[in-house]
mmCIF file of C-alpha atoms in Angstrom:
data_model
loop_
_atom_site.group_PDB
_atom_site.id
_atom_site.type_symbol
_atom_site.label_atom_id
_atom_site.label_comp_id
_atom_site.label_asym_id
_atom_site.label_seq_id
_atom_site.Cartn_x
_atom_site.Cartn_y
_atom_site.Cartn_z
ATOM 1 C CA MET A 1 54.867 -44.456 -73.030
ATOM 2 C CA ALA A 2 57.678 -42.042 -72.187
ATOM 3 C CA ILE A 3 57.387 -39.421 -69.492
ATOM 4 C CA CYS A 4 59.180 -36.099 -69.424
ATOM 5 C CA ILE A 5 61.039 -35.120 -66.257
ATOM 6 C CA GLU A 6 62.543 -31.720 -65.456
ATOM 7 C CA PHE A 7 64.847 -30.868 -62.566
ATOM 8 C CA GLU A 8 66.366 -27.677 -61.200
ATOM 9 C CA LEU A 9 69.205 -27.088 -58.739
ATOM 10 C CA LEU A 10 67.901 -25.254 -55.674
ATOM 11 C CA THR A 11 70.928 -25.066 -53.377
ATOM 12 C CA THR A 12 74.361 -26.501 -52.790
ATOM 13 C CA GLN A 13 76.098 -26.783 -49.450
ATOM 14 C CA GLY A 14 79.554 -28.296 -49.482
ATOM 15 C CA THR A 15 79.276 -31.406 -51.651
ATOM 16 C CA THR A 16 75.501 -31.752 -51.218
ATOM 17 C CA ALA A 17 72.982 -30.511 -53.781
ATOM 18 C CA GLU A 18 69.227 -30.127 -53.437
ATOM 19 C CA TYR A 19 67.062 -30.458 -56.558
ATOM 20 C CA ALA A 20 63.419 -29.782 -57.286
ATOM 21 C CA PHE A 21 61.929 -32.099 -59.893
ATOM 22 C CA GLY A 22 58.679 -33.091 -61.509
ATOM 23 C CA PRO A 23 56.910 -33.856 -64.774
ATOM 24 C CA CYS A 24 57.627 -31.412 -67.613
ATOM 25 C CA LEU A 25 55.398 -28.340 -67.813
ATOM 26 C CA GLN A 26 54.162 -28.907 -64.256
ATOM 27 C CA GLN A 27 55.196 -27.626 -60.865
ATOM 28 C CA LYS A 28 58.420 -29.202 -59.612
ATOM 29 C CA SER A 29 57.096 -30.359 -56.242
ATOM 30 C CA GLY A 30 59.533 -33.201 -55.578
ATOM 31 C CA ILE A 31 62.701 -32.439 -53.616
ATOM 32 C CA VAL A 32 65.734 -34.716 -53.553
ATOM 33 C CA VAL A 33 69.103 -34.258 -51.830
ATOM 34 C CA LEU A 34 72.189 -35.748 -53.493
ATOM 35 C CA ASP A 35 75.835 -36.000 -52.474
ATOM 36 C CA ILE A 36 77.595 -37.309 -55.578
ATOM 37 C CA PRO A 37 81.199 -36.716 -54.376
ATOM 38 C CA ALA A 38 80.527 -38.735 -51.207
ATOM 39 C CA LEU A 39 79.043 -41.505 -53.315
ATOM 40 C CA ILE A 40 82.063 -41.561 -55.631
ATOM 41 C CA HIS A 41 84.607 -41.659 -52.796
ATOM 42 C CA ASP A 42 82.813 -43.977 -50.350
ATOM 43 C CA LYS A 43 82.722 -47.551 -51.613
ATOM 44 C CA THR A 44 80.152 -48.590 -48.977
ATOM 45 C CA LEU A 45 77.625 -46.127 -50.428
ATOM 46 C CA MET A 46 78.011 -47.790 -53.818
ATOM 47 C CA THR A 47 76.674 -51.052 -52.362
ATOM 48 C CA MET A 48 73.632 -49.479 -50.680
ATOM 49 C CA PRO A 49 70.152 -49.770 -52.217
ATOM 50 C CA ILE A 50 69.355 -46.808 -54.476
ATOM 51 C CA ASP A 51 66.460 -45.648 -52.290
ATOM 52 C CA GLN A 52 68.919 -45.129 -49.417
ATOM 53 C CA VAL A 53 71.314 -43.131 -51.607
ATOM 54 C CA VAL A 54 68.615 -41.055 -53.314
ATOM 55 C CA GLN A 55 66.538 -39.673 -50.481
ATOM 56 C CA LEU A 56 63.358 -37.729 -51.049
ATOM 57 C CA LYS A 57 62.929 -34.677 -48.872
ATOM 58 C CA ASN A 58 59.151 -34.741 -49.298
ATOM 59 C CA ALA A 59 56.536 -37.227 -50.414
ATOM 60 C CA HIS A 60 55.233 -35.301 -53.451
ATOM 61 C CA GLN A 61 57.000 -37.451 -56.048
ATOM 62 C CA SER A 62 57.822 -41.059 -56.576
ATOM 63 C CA GLN A 63 61.121 -42.670 -55.682
ATOM 64 C CA ALA A 64 61.349 -43.925 -59.275
ATOM 65 C CA MET A 65 61.267 -40.375 -60.664
ATOM 66 C CA ALA A 66 63.883 -39.255 -58.120
ATOM 67 C CA ASN A 67 66.087 -42.187 -59.147
ATOM 68 C CA ARG A 68 65.889 -41.070 -62.781
ATOM 69 C CA VAL A 69 66.908 -37.537 -61.803
ATOM 70 C CA PHE A 70 69.799 -39.002 -59.812
ATOM 71 C CA GLY A 71 70.962 -40.988 -62.842
ATOM 72 C CA LYS A 72 71.005 -37.904 -65.051
ATOM 73 C CA VAL A 73 72.759 -35.735 -62.429
ATOM 74 C CA TYR A 74 75.273 -38.489 -61.648
ATOM 75 C CA LYS A 75 76.284 -38.905 -65.302
ATOM 76 C CA TYR A 76 76.605 -35.136 -65.726
ATOM 77 C CA TYR A 77 78.716 -34.851 -62.561
ATOM 78 C CA LEU A 78 81.086 -37.595 -63.677
ATOM 79 C CA GLU A 79 81.561 -35.916 -67.050
ATOM 80 C CA HIS A 80 81.831 -32.266 -65.940
ATOM 81 C CA GLY A 81 82.921 -32.368 -62.290
ATOM 82 C CA HIS A 82 80.056 -30.223 -60.992
ATOM 83 C CA TYR A 83 76.308 -30.345 -60.548
ATOM 84 C CA PRO A 84 74.094 -29.274 -63.472
ATOM 85 C CA ALA A 85 71.938 -26.182 -62.907
ATOM 86 C CA SER A 86 68.915 -27.777 -64.542
ATOM 87 C CA GLY A 87 67.855 -30.358 -67.041
ATOM 88 C CA GLY A 88 65.073 -32.314 -68.548
ATOM 89 C CA TYR A 89 64.663 -35.495 -70.510
ATOM 90 C CA TYR A 90 62.273 -38.185 -71.561
ATOM 91 C CA ALA A 91 62.374 -41.385 -69.556
#
């Protein structure tokens, strides 16, 4: 069974972006902080476990859901060169 995930950019500071995320049509209570440019340019980060790269800022959502948001944001960043403002998809 597929789940729907939505995410929304809250803030950016330098190369770091903070996203709220959660199941579609529900409150986005998960918070994740991403630094895609650092990940792209630092080869040691590419070898780290995903749960060390994708760090939850609170415990309201699962690591698996945050990893899915990361995947979507990462692909968008590689294609467009900037963070997406929001998004949603079925996983």
